[in-house]
């Protein structure tokens, strides 16, 4: 299947700092990418839909000023957690649409810990 | 509103047995139904998927059964192995959005 690379896989940051997570489609172009947050033993919660060249669409309850999404090219979307707090600690996962827009392939996830 | 309901929440199966996970959806606009397998600390991986124009799809030990009229679909894992122990998510795709079920934690005992 198609490959989506997410970096970093783990990051620890101090409270109040910002963290950037990258999501790259390695062997295909992705017009649309998704960002999810996952709490332990729970399902994936869609945070936002990222479209290349346009503003991201955020789900209700997700602070767009806190979770900045940039989809500057067809192979790269970034999520920046600004002014991180301990409650932002979570597993963040990106996915990219492939094959005409129905198949979604996921990155390996980023474990963010804010101390 | 949960658009994709998945059950059971957890499942224990003996090695060699059949694991069955069920999902039901509400939105008839969904037109693609994938299943994902997720190991701890990893992103979900596409396992198998089906479109509503077929009633069954089989890939190795994994089979999806699809009932369009009942708006239900299920994953069957034949000859379950300890390495199949993971969390499984059903999903439904429509209007450029992928909606996930809540997941099933499968444990295959040796």
XYZ file of C-alpha atoms in Angstrom:
225
model
C 0.000 0.000 0.000
C 0.876 3.661 -0.139
C 3.281 5.016 2.454
C 2.637 7.894 4.798
C 5.522 9.002 6.978
C 4.945 10.920 10.183
C 7.694 12.602 12.140
C 8.632 12.660 14.949
C 7.327 9.428 16.425
C 7.819 10.708 19.955
C 8.344 14.185 21.341
C 8.565 15.606 24.828
C 8.229 19.335 25.225
C 7.917 21.843 28.011
C 4.634 23.467 28.803
C 4.214 26.702 26.861
C 6.367 25.713 23.909
C 5.215 24.763 20.415
C 5.684 21.454 18.640
C 5.489 20.733 14.923
C 4.501 17.329 13.559
C 5.062 16.479 9.905
C 3.051 14.145 7.728
C 4.419 13.166 4.332
C 2.977 11.008 1.578
C 6.083 9.322 0.211
C 4.966 7.724 -3.030
C 1.801 9.564 -3.967
C 0.296 13.015 -3.993
C -2.357 13.698 -1.391
C -4.741 16.548 -1.968
C -6.421 15.786 1.315
C -4.875 14.797 4.613
C -6.503 14.281 7.982
C -5.277 14.843 11.507
C -6.538 12.705 14.359
C -6.048 12.583 18.076
C -6.286 9.330 19.957
C -6.569 8.832 23.689
C -5.560 5.521 25.282
C -7.858 2.656 24.376
C -10.150 4.929 22.410
C -10.965 5.485 18.784
C -9.496 8.116 16.520
C -10.999 11.563 16.903
C -10.871 13.658 13.756
C -9.393 17.054 14.497
C -9.225 18.615 11.072
C -9.177 18.024 7.347
C -6.241 19.523 5.546
C -6.526 20.435 1.872
C -3.507 21.416 -0.188
C -3.406 25.118 -0.882
C -6.366 26.062 1.266
C -7.284 26.526 4.889
C -7.900 23.453 6.988
C -11.400 22.543 8.089
C -11.561 22.002 11.827
C -13.999 19.799 13.666
C -16.260 21.324 16.251
C -14.477 21.897 19.527
C -10.977 21.908 18.061
C -9.166 25.201 18.585
C -7.780 26.309 15.237
C -5.438 28.826 16.853
C -3.945 26.142 19.031
C -3.631 23.401 16.445
C -2.212 25.073 13.361
C -2.368 23.052 10.172
C -0.448 23.852 7.017
C -0.775 21.808 3.819
C 1.689 23.651 1.629
C 2.352 20.900 -0.904
C 0.741 17.748 -2.235
C 3.039 15.592 -0.135
C 3.343 17.466 3.153
C 0.980 18.581 5.876
C 2.101 19.870 9.256
C 0.349 20.156 12.589
C 1.762 22.650 15.074
C 0.585 22.455 18.653
C 1.085 25.957 19.968
C 1.606 26.887 23.604
C 1.351 23.246 24.552
C -0.087 22.228 27.908
C -0.054 18.860 29.681
C -3.644 18.226 28.592
C -2.437 18.309 24.978
C -0.430 15.167 25.659
C -1.823 12.534 23.354
C -1.201 10.341 20.323
C -1.570 12.331 17.110
C -2.042 10.514 13.811
C -2.244 11.787 10.260
C -3.679 10.099 7.216
C -3.682 10.837 3.515
C -6.261 10.014 0.894
C -5.086 7.887 -2.001
C -6.496 6.315 -5.112
C -9.125 8.742 -6.208
C -9.970 9.803 -2.704
C -11.332 6.755 -0.925
C -8.388 4.825 0.447
C -6.789 6.376 3.514
C -3.315 5.464 4.653
C -2.037 6.422 8.056
C 1.223 7.640 9.442
C 2.794 5.816 12.348
C 1.612 8.411 14.842
C 3.332 10.869 17.153
C 3.311 10.464 20.910
C 3.346 13.975 22.367
C 4.131 14.431 26.027
C 3.968 17.913 27.503
C 5.728 18.299 30.834
C -24.110 11.248 16.895
C -22.194 8.068 16.320
C -22.570 7.152 12.681
C -20.700 3.858 12.841
C -21.431 1.513 15.723
C -18.923 -1.237 16.382
C -19.189 -4.274 18.629
C -17.944 -5.933 20.693
C -15.688 -3.529 22.529
C -13.313 -6.351 23.372
C -12.979 -9.952 22.285
C -10.981 -12.936 23.454
C -10.571 -15.835 21.043
C -8.532 -18.991 21.308
C -5.813 -19.645 18.794
C -7.298 -21.230 15.716
C -10.751 -19.857 16.388
C -12.829 -17.376 14.406
C -12.903 -13.726 15.455
C -15.997 -11.798 14.444
C -16.404 -8.035 14.743
C -19.563 -6.269 13.704
C -20.327 -2.758 12.544
C -23.498 -0.916 11.639
C -23.848 2.406 9.914
C -26.611 4.932 9.493
C -25.632 7.156 6.604
C -26.610 5.628 3.255
C -24.192 7.989 1.516
C -21.247 5.925 2.758
C -19.732 4.094 -0.192
C -16.530 2.509 1.031
C -15.998 0.418 4.141
C -12.434 -0.291 5.270
C -11.163 -2.145 8.287
C -8.017 -1.045 10.050
C -5.707 -2.921 12.381
C -3.799 -0.986 15.006
C -1.030 -2.211 17.266
C -0.137 -0.258 20.430
C 1.848 2.879 19.684
C 1.383 2.574 15.944
C -0.878 4.158 13.402
C -3.777 2.156 11.955
C -2.999 -0.004 8.944
C -5.514 -0.776 6.230
C -6.466 -4.439 6.484
C -9.244 -4.991 3.987
C -12.026 -2.930 2.472
C -15.278 -3.417 0.613
C -17.658 -1.386 -1.504
C -21.440 -1.772 -1.191
C -21.853 -3.422 -4.578
C -20.467 -6.720 -3.267
C -21.630 -8.827 -0.334
C -18.348 -10.452 0.599
C -14.643 -9.962 0.126
C -11.942 -12.353 1.214
C -8.221 -11.777 1.539
C -6.341 -14.646 3.109
C -7.740 -15.272 6.581
C -9.720 -12.017 6.582
C -13.250 -11.759 5.212
C -15.663 -8.848 5.127
C -19.367 -9.629 4.935
C -21.579 -6.754 3.847
C -25.354 -6.462 4.170
C -26.474 -3.336 2.386
C -30.154 -3.584 3.273
C -29.368 -3.969 6.969
C -26.565 -1.389 6.782
C -24.233 -3.779 8.537
C -20.826 -5.214 7.821
C -18.537 -7.528 9.690
C -14.963 -8.723 9.791
C -14.197 -12.400 10.184
C -10.700 -13.549 11.049
C -10.327 -17.248 10.395
C -7.744 -19.391 12.196
C -6.989 -16.508 14.554
C -3.378 -16.260 15.694
C -1.753 -14.544 18.686
C -0.153 -12.120 16.222
C -3.652 -10.943 15.300
C -4.035 -9.487 18.792
C -4.616 -5.796 18.147
C -7.339 -3.179 18.035
C -9.569 -3.297 14.980
C -11.511 -0.344 13.673
C -14.236 -0.432 11.108
C -14.797 2.731 9.134
C -17.130 4.178 6.570
C -16.172 6.653 3.909
C -18.403 9.247 2.302
C -18.313 12.939 1.383
C -14.515 12.934 1.697
C -14.736 11.967 5.351
C -13.756 8.742 7.063
C -15.888 7.878 10.098
C -14.516 5.324 12.527
C -16.173 2.878 14.858
C -14.986 2.898 18.463
C -12.738 -0.090 18.004
C -12.512 -3.676 19.195
C -9.589 -4.936 21.234
C -8.919 -8.484 20.106
C -6.847 -10.856 22.180
C -6.007 -14.231 20.721
C -4.893 -16.584 23.453
C -2.166 -19.139 22.664
